């Protein structure tokens, strides 16, 4: 009787081996049994895990306003287009 296929990858947080019984899908979340870190599958062949990105912690847009510059052509004034003209 053959043993079931086991998928293995290293935890980027603690370095322990994370074993999965089923082939994971790309971007699925798994948990490290040693450090309880939530990890994301970033590659399935070979199987690689990375820290999961948490949208709730993302405040990169905080304090910024979207700005639509309608005349992008004038942003750099009369700079020479050819590097030899510098």
Coordinates of C-alpha atoms in Angstrom, one line a residue:
X1 CA 0.0 0.0 0.0
X2 CA 1.5 3.3 -1.0
X3 CA 1.6 6.2 1.4
X4 CA -0.3 9.4 0.5
X5 CA 1.6 12.2 -1.2
X6 CA 2.8 14.8 1.3
X7 CA 3.6 18.3 0.2
X8 CA 6.3 20.0 2.2
X9 CA 7.7 23.5 2.4
X10 CA 9.7 25.6 4.9
X11 CA 8.2 28.2 7.2
X12 CA 9.9 31.6 6.5
X13 CA 9.2 32.6 10.1
X14 CA 10.7 29.7 12.1
X15 CA 12.3 27.4 9.5
X16 CA 10.3 24.3 10.4
X17 CA 8.8 22.0 7.8
X18 CA 5.1 22.6 7.0
X19 CA 3.5 19.5 5.7
X20 CA 0.3 19.5 3.7
X21 CA -1.8 16.5 2.8
X22 CA -3.4 18.0 -0.3
X23 CA -1.9 20.0 -3.1
X24 CA -2.4 23.6 -2.2
X25 CA -3.7 26.3 -4.6
X26 CA -1.7 29.4 -5.3
X27 CA -2.4 32.2 -2.8
X28 CA -4.1 29.8 -0.4
X29 CA -3.4 30.3 3.3
X30 CA -1.8 27.6 5.5
X31 CA -0.6 27.7 9.1
X32 CA 2.8 26.7 10.5
X33 CA 2.2 24.1 13.3
X34 CA 5.4 25.2 15.2
X35 CA 5.0 29.0 15.3
X36 CA 1.3 29.4 14.4
X37 CA 2.2 31.9 11.6
X38 CA -0.3 32.4 8.8
X39 CA 1.5 31.7 5.5
X40 CA 0.5 32.2 1.9
X41 CA 1.3 29.7 -0.9
X42 CA 3.4 31.8 -3.3
X43 CA 4.5 28.9 -5.6
X44 CA 3.1 25.5 -6.1
X45 CA 6.0 24.0 -8.1
X46 CA 8.2 24.0 -6.2
X47 CA 6.0 24.6 -3.1
X48 CA 7.0 27.8 -1.4
X49 CA 5.5 29.7 1.4
X50 CA 5.8 33.4 2.4
X51 CA 4.2 35.6 5.1
X52 CA 0.6 36.2 4.4
X53 CA -0.3 39.8 3.5
X54 CA -3.0 41.2 5.8
X55 CA -5.2 43.8 4.1
X56 CA -6.4 45.1 7.5
X57 CA -2.9 46.2 8.3
X58 CA -2.5 48.1 5.1
X59 CA -2.7 51.8 5.8
X60 CA -0.5 52.8 2.9
X61 CA -3.3 54.9 1.3
X62 CA -4.1 56.7 4.6
X63 CA -3.7 60.4 4.2
X64 CA -3.3 60.4 0.4
X65 CA -5.7 61.7 -2.1
X66 CA -6.1 60.5 -5.7
X67 CA -4.9 63.1 -8.1
X68 CA -5.6 63.1 -11.8
X69 CA -3.2 65.3 -13.7
X70 CA -4.9 66.0 -17.0
X71 CA -2.0 67.6 -18.7
X72 CA 0.9 65.2 -18.0
X73 CA 2.8 66.5 -21.0
X74 CA 3.9 69.7 -19.2
X75 CA 5.2 68.0 -16.0
X76 CA 8.9 68.4 -16.9
X77 CA 8.8 71.7 -18.8
X78 CA 11.4 72.2 -21.5
X79 CA 13.9 69.5 -20.6
X80 CA 16.0 68.3 -23.5
X81 CA 14.7 65.0 -24.9
X82 CA 18.1 63.8 -26.1
X83 CA 20.7 62.9 -23.5
X84 CA 23.5 64.6 -25.6
X85 CA 21.7 67.9 -25.1
X86 CA 22.2 67.9 -21.3

